[in-house]
mmCIF file of C-alpha atoms in Angstrom:
data_model
loop_
_atom_site.group_PDB
_atom_site.id
_atom_site.type_symbol
_atom_site.label_atom_id
_atom_site.label_comp_id
_atom_site.label_asym_id
_atom_site.label_seq_id
_atom_site.Cartn_x
_atom_site.Cartn_y
_atom_site.Cartn_z
ATOM 1 C CA MET A 1 6.960 6.974 -3.927
ATOM 2 C CA HIS A 2 7.147 10.446 -2.376
ATOM 3 C CA GLN A 3 5.041 10.642 0.798
ATOM 4 C CA ALA A 4 3.096 13.695 -0.415
ATOM 5 C CA ALA A 5 2.015 11.835 -3.561
ATOM 6 C CA GLN A 6 1.176 8.807 -1.440
ATOM 7 C CA ARG A 7 -1.033 10.971 0.788
ATOM 8 C CA LEU A 8 -2.720 12.465 -2.275
ATOM 9 C CA TYR A 9 -3.549 9.002 -3.676
ATOM 10 C CA GLN A 10 -4.703 7.848 -0.250
ATOM 11 C CA ALA A 11 -7.027 10.814 0.231
ATOM 12 C CA ALA A 12 -8.419 10.667 -3.319
ATOM 13 C CA GLN A 13 -9.311 7.013 -2.758
ATOM 14 C CA ALA A 14 -10.705 7.514 0.733
ATOM 15 C CA LEU A 15 -12.683 10.721 0.186
ATOM 16 C CA ARG A 16 -13.715 10.503 -3.465
ATOM 17 C CA ASP A 17 -13.206 6.849 -4.477
ATOM 18 C CA ILE A 18 -10.676 7.965 -7.097
ATOM 19 C CA SER A 19 -7.751 5.596 -7.628
ATOM 20 C CA GLY A 20 -4.804 5.469 -9.973
ATOM 21 C CA GLN A 21 -2.541 8.055 -11.567
ATOM 22 C CA SER A 22 -4.734 8.655 -14.622
ATOM 23 C CA ALA A 23 -7.930 9.075 -12.583
ATOM 24 C CA VAL A 24 -6.271 11.534 -10.185
ATOM 25 C CA ALA A 25 -4.884 13.506 -13.132
ATOM 26 C CA ARG A 26 -8.343 13.766 -14.706
ATOM 27 C CA ALA A 27 -9.928 14.832 -11.419
ATOM 28 C CA LEU A 28 -7.361 17.625 -11.006
ATOM 29 C CA ASN A 29 -7.314 18.654 -14.681
ATOM 30 C CA GLU A 30 -3.607 17.838 -14.819
ATOM 31 C CA SER A 31 -1.632 15.780 -17.302
ATOM 32 C CA PRO A 32 -0.764 12.203 -16.284
ATOM 33 C CA GLN A 33 2.923 13.121 -16.671
ATOM 34 C CA THR A 34 2.558 15.954 -14.141
ATOM 35 C CA VAL A 35 0.994 13.610 -11.595
ATOM 36 C CA LYS A 36 3.645 10.982 -12.336
ATOM 37 C CA ASN A 37 6.349 13.578 -11.615
ATOM 38 C CA TRP A 38 4.758 14.210 -8.214
ATOM 39 C CA GLU A 39 5.426 10.566 -7.324
ATOM 40 C CA THR A 40 9.188 11.185 -7.347
ATOM 41 C CA ARG A 41 9.492 14.930 -6.685
ATOM 42 C CA GLY A 42 6.558 15.545 -4.383
ATOM 43 C CA VAL A 43 3.247 17.283 -4.995
ATOM 44 C CA SER A 44 3.639 20.949 -5.916
ATOM 45 C CA LYS A 45 1.987 23.595 -3.765
ATOM 46 C CA ALA A 46 -0.235 24.534 -6.712
ATOM 47 C CA GLY A 47 -1.241 20.897 -7.124
ATOM 48 C CA ALA A 48 -2.054 20.553 -3.427
ATOM 49 C CA LEU A 49 -4.203 23.707 -3.519
ATOM 50 C CA LYS A 50 -6.009 22.371 -6.565
ATOM 51 C CA ALA A 51 -6.660 19.093 -4.712
ATOM 52 C CA GLU A 52 -8.158 21.106 -1.856
ATOM 53 C CA GLU A 53 -10.370 23.140 -4.195
ATOM 54 C CA LEU A 54 -11.542 20.328 -6.462
ATOM 55 C CA LEU A 55 -11.465 17.246 -4.242
ATOM 56 C CA GLY A 56 -11.782 18.640 -0.718
ATOM 57 C CA ILE A 57 -8.379 17.302 0.356
ATOM 58 C CA ARG A 58 -6.596 19.611 2.761
ATOM 59 C CA ALA A 59 -3.456 21.010 1.092
ATOM 60 C CA ALA A 60 -1.425 21.028 4.318
ATOM 61 C CA TRP A 61 -2.223 17.360 4.837
ATOM 62 C CA VAL A 62 -1.031 16.490 1.322
ATOM 63 C CA LEU A 63 2.167 18.505 1.579
ATOM 64 C CA LYS A 64 3.207 17.840 5.174
ATOM 65 C CA GLY A 65 0.735 15.375 6.686
ATOM 66 C CA GLU A 66 -0.531 18.085 9.025
ATOM 67 C CA GLY A 67 -4.101 18.443 10.300
ATOM 68 C CA GLU A 68 -7.145 16.658 8.921
ATOM 69 C CA MET A 69 -7.261 14.862 5.600
ATOM 70 C CA SER A 70 -10.555 16.453 4.570
ATOM 71 C CA ALA A 71 -10.848 20.190 3.991
ATOM 72 C CA ARG A 72 -14.611 20.038 4.339
ATOM 73 C CA ALA A 73 -16.184 20.086 7.764
ATOM 74 C CA GLY A 74 -18.222 17.000 8.431
ATOM 75 C CA ALA A 75 -17.018 15.307 5.253
ATOM 76 C CA ALA A 76 -17.341 11.541 5.398
ATOM 77 C CA PHE A 77 -15.301 8.875 3.764
ATOM 78 C CA HIS A 78 -16.758 7.047 0.821
ATOM 79 C CA PRO A 79 -18.867 4.225 2.319
ATOM 80 C CA ASN A 80 -16.813 1.543 0.585
ATOM 81 C CA ALA A 81 -13.404 3.053 1.297
ATOM 82 C CA LYS A 82 -11.184 3.728 4.255
ATOM 83 C CA PRO A 83 -7.947 5.674 4.752
ATOM 84 C CA ILE A 84 -4.837 3.855 3.649
ATOM 85 C CA PRO A 85 -2.124 4.027 6.349
ATOM 86 C CA LEU A 86 1.183 5.595 5.457
ATOM 87 C CA GLY A 87 3.731 2.977 4.492
ATOM 88 C CA MET A 88 1.314 1.475 1.965
ATOM 89 C CA ARG A 89 1.228 2.000 -1.782
ATOM 90 C CA PRO A 90 -1.081 1.425 -4.740
ATOM 91 C CA TYR A 91 -0.392 -1.581 -6.965
ATOM 92 C CA PRO A 92 -1.996 -1.850 -10.411
ATOM 93 C CA VAL A 93 -4.108 -4.878 -11.263
ATOM 94 C CA ILE A 94 -2.980 -5.567 -14.823
ATOM 95 C CA SER A 95 -4.274 -7.917 -17.485
ATOM 96 C CA HIS A 96 -2.758 -11.281 -18.380
ATOM 97 C CA VAL A 97 -1.752 -9.855 -21.775
ATOM 98 C CA GLN A 98 -0.029 -6.862 -20.186
ATOM 99 C CA ALA A 99 1.710 -9.080 -17.650
ATOM 100 C CA GLY A 100 2.944 -11.306 -20.472
ATOM 101 C CA ALA A 101 4.893 -8.358 -21.903
ATOM 102 C CA LEU A 102 6.729 -7.471 -18.706
ATOM 103 C CA LYS A 103 10.054 -8.972 -19.734
ATOM 104 C CA GLU A 104 9.923 -7.252 -23.133
ATOM 105 C CA ILE A 105 9.798 -3.554 -22.281
ATOM 106 C CA ALA A 106 11.772 -1.280 -19.971
ATOM 107 C CA VAL A 107 8.741 0.464 -18.458
ATOM 108 C CA PRO A 108 5.926 -2.122 -18.422
ATOM 109 C CA TYR A 109 3.125 0.104 -17.161
ATOM 110 C CA GLY A 110 2.223 3.300 -15.363
ATOM 111 C CA PRO A 111 0.440 3.456 -11.968
ATOM 112 C CA GLY A 112 -2.827 4.286 -13.721
ATOM 113 C CA ASP A 113 -2.600 1.692 -16.473
ATOM 114 C CA GLY A 114 -4.229 -1.240 -14.684
ATOM 115 C CA PHE A 115 -7.957 -1.929 -14.774
ATOM 116 C CA ASP A 116 -8.061 -1.640 -10.978
ATOM 117 C CA VAL A 117 -5.863 -0.787 -7.984
ATOM 118 C CA GLU A 118 -5.009 -2.747 -4.843
ATOM 119 C CA TYR A 119 -3.325 -1.138 -1.834
ATOM 120 C CA GLY A 120 -0.683 -3.019 0.104
ATOM 121 C CA ASP A 121 2.512 -2.740 2.129
ATOM 122 C CA ASP A 122 5.271 -0.846 0.364
ATOM 123 C CA ASP A 123 7.685 -3.762 0.557
ATOM 124 C CA ALA A 124 7.727 -5.090 -3.015
ATOM 125 C CA SER A 125 9.902 -4.038 -5.956
ATOM 126 C CA GLN A 126 9.030 -1.195 -8.332
ATOM 127 C CA TRP A 127 7.183 -3.161 -11.014
ATOM 128 C CA SER A 128 5.236 -5.505 -8.748
ATOM 129 C CA PHE A 129 1.603 -5.913 -9.722
ATOM 130 C CA PHE A 130 -1.565 -7.806 -8.921
ATOM 131 C CA LEU A 131 -2.853 -10.439 -11.310
ATOM 132 C CA GLU A 132 -6.458 -11.615 -11.138
ATOM 133 C CA ILE A 133 -6.939 -15.368 -11.359
ATOM 134 C CA GLU A 134 -8.893 -16.552 -14.388
ATOM 135 C CA GLY A 135 -10.330 -20.026 -14.882
ATOM 136 C CA ASP A 136 -10.233 -23.023 -12.556
ATOM 137 C CA SER A 137 -6.815 -24.548 -13.242
ATOM 138 C CA MET A 138 -5.583 -23.586 -9.758
ATOM 139 C CA LEU A 139 -8.546 -24.816 -7.736
ATOM 140 C CA PRO A 140 -9.011 -25.420 -4.885
ATOM 141 C CA ASP A 141 -6.349 -23.060 -3.509
ATOM 142 C CA PHE A 142 -6.894 -20.211 -5.975
ATOM 143 C CA ARG A 143 -10.380 -19.328 -7.186
ATOM 144 C CA PRO A 144 -11.391 -17.209 -10.195
ATOM 145 C CA GLY A 145 -11.406 -13.585 -9.066
ATOM 146 C CA ASP A 146 -8.685 -14.064 -6.447
ATOM 147 C CA ARG A 147 -5.789 -11.653 -6.818
ATOM 148 C CA VAL A 148 -2.110 -12.434 -6.348
ATOM 149 C CA LEU A 149 0.736 -9.954 -5.896
ATOM 150 C CA ILE A 150 3.585 -10.793 -8.272
ATOM 151 C CA ASP A 151 7.107 -9.455 -7.702
ATOM 152 C CA PRO A 152 9.320 -9.666 -10.834
ATOM 153 C CA ASP A 153 12.476 -9.231 -8.731
ATOM 154 C CA VAL A 154 11.871 -12.327 -6.592
ATOM 155 C CA SER A 155 13.379 -15.508 -8.047
ATOM 156 C CA PRO A 156 11.207 -18.559 -7.413
ATOM 157 C CA ASN A 157 12.141 -21.508 -5.254
ATOM 158 C CA PRO A 158 10.741 -24.976 -5.951
ATOM 159 C CA GLY A 159 7.142 -25.062 -4.765
ATOM 160 C CA ASP A 160 6.546 -21.316 -5.149
ATOM 161 C CA PHE A 161 3.687 -19.961 -7.223
ATOM 162 C CA VAL A 162 4.693 -17.881 -10.230
ATOM 163 C CA ALA A 163 3.358 -15.893 -13.151
ATOM 164 C CA ALA A 164 5.001 -16.993 -16.388
ATOM 165 C CA ARG A 165 4.675 -16.061 -20.043
ATOM 166 C CA ASN A 166 3.297 -18.909 -22.118
ATOM 167 C CA THR A 167 3.449 -19.572 -25.852
ATOM 168 C CA LYS A 168 0.434 -17.271 -26.381
ATOM 169 C CA GLU A 169 2.510 -14.367 -24.992
ATOM 170 C CA GLU A 170 0.123 -14.096 -22.052
ATOM 171 C CA ALA A 171 0.706 -14.630 -18.358
ATOM 172 C CA THR A 172 -0.290 -17.893 -16.747
ATOM 173 C CA PHE A 173 -0.272 -18.538 -12.997
ATOM 174 C CA LYS A 174 1.021 -21.918 -11.831
ATOM 175 C CA LYS A 175 3.122 -23.759 -9.246
ATOM 176 C CA TYR A 176 6.847 -23.817 -10.000
ATOM 177 C CA ARG A 177 8.620 -27.172 -9.981
ATOM 178 C CA VAL A 178 12.261 -27.757 -10.961
ATOM 179 C CA ARG A 179 13.080 -30.861 -13.023
ATOM 180 C CA GLY A 180 16.832 -30.536 -13.614
ATOM 181 C CA ILE A 181 19.381 -28.922 -15.918
ATOM 182 C CA ASP A 182 19.471 -29.325 -19.694
ATOM 183 C CA GLU A 183 22.561 -29.857 -21.877
ATOM 184 C CA SER A 184 23.019 -26.101 -22.224
ATOM 185 C CA GLY A 185 23.085 -25.619 -18.458
ATOM 186 C CA HIS A 186 19.629 -24.054 -18.305
ATOM 187 C CA GLU A 187 17.203 -24.986 -15.564
ATOM 188 C CA VAL A 188 14.315 -27.144 -16.694
ATOM 189 C CA PHE A 189 11.112 -26.388 -14.838
ATOM 190 C CA GLU A 190 7.456 -27.270 -14.877
ATOM 191 C CA LEU A 191 4.408 -25.076 -14.398
ATOM 192 C CA VAL A 192 2.007 -27.225 -12.453
ATOM 193 C CA PRO A 193 -1.763 -26.631 -12.170
ATOM 194 C CA LEU A 194 -3.381 -27.636 -8.893
ATOM 195 C CA ASN A 195 -6.426 -28.924 -10.770
ATOM 196 C CA ASP A 196 -5.574 -32.359 -12.177
ATOM 197 C CA ASN A 197 -7.814 -31.751 -15.193
ATOM 198 C CA TYR A 198 -5.170 -29.438 -16.697
ATOM 199 C CA PRO A 199 -1.797 -30.381 -18.178
ATOM 200 C CA VAL A 200 1.629 -29.687 -16.717
ATOM 201 C CA LEU A 201 3.738 -27.324 -18.853
ATOM 202 C CA ARG A 202 7.478 -28.013 -19.262
ATOM 203 C CA SER A 203 10.090 -25.429 -20.200
ATOM 204 C CA ASP A 204 12.025 -27.949 -22.337
ATOM 205 C CA GLU A 205 8.930 -28.634 -24.445
ATOM 206 C CA ARG A 206 7.714 -25.068 -25.029
ATOM 207 C CA HIS A 207 8.998 -21.548 -24.549
ATOM 208 C CA LEU A 208 8.145 -20.475 -21.001
ATOM 209 C CA VAL A 209 9.537 -17.441 -19.157
ATOM 210 C CA VAL A 210 8.973 -16.792 -15.465
ATOM 211 C CA ILE A 211 7.736 -13.206 -14.980
ATOM 212 C CA GLY A 212 7.714 -13.095 -11.196
ATOM 213 C CA THR A 213 6.917 -14.856 -7.949
ATOM 214 C CA MET A 214 3.741 -14.578 -5.856
ATOM 215 C CA ILE A 215 4.316 -12.833 -2.532
ATOM 216 C CA GLU A 216 0.677 -12.307 -1.483
ATOM 217 C CA HIS A 217 -2.737 -13.880 -2.116
ATOM 218 C CA ARG A 218 -6.020 -12.030 -1.663
ATOM 219 C CA ARG A 219 -9.526 -13.439 -1.782
ATOM 220 C CA LYS A 220 -13.001 -11.987 -1.545
ATOM 221 C CA PHE A 221 -15.228 -14.551 0.125
ATOM 222 C CA ARG A 222 -18.433 -12.773 -0.832
ATOM 223 C CA ARG A 223 -19.199 -10.826 -3.969
ATOM 224 C CA LYS A 224 -22.006 -8.469 -4.909
#
């Protein structure tokens, strides 16, 4: 992502609690496509001036990283937000249904398409995403509400945790365990829940497709 666009997203989140491509576009009265173009080409001067006028984000800071982030003297960060250091990027938190379609379409989602955004190091592949854990099949290590960063470009090793498409065309999150090679030369694997009350799924018994491998696990220990 272009650094100017990254600074714009960072400032919108920190100063106004606005996150995601679609939300930034609405706040600036721009089309989502225009804001998406900024991610690769850089924020236009007109766009930066509009961010200063409408959101109080200093245009020079967006364009060149110069001076203060806020254009308003004495402006404070949103009480539940903090500046995101450069070198980080926004990742969408997408639904299990949306994640289940990742291997089916060329462009799975846009930066503003998730129901939430998580910020993290910019060291994962383009279509990496966060998935929120549902249910208790992965207790005790993964609790409902935990979020895991899934990278579709990382091939799993035995013992890794993966998101995989199940027979319902939704994503499921399980431990990956290899069981051998079938007669066609395809790897046979199991998706193993950590909670013994749930069944193990085998790729030679039902159609299972690995979507990506977990590279980060996040947990909130206290909730509102």
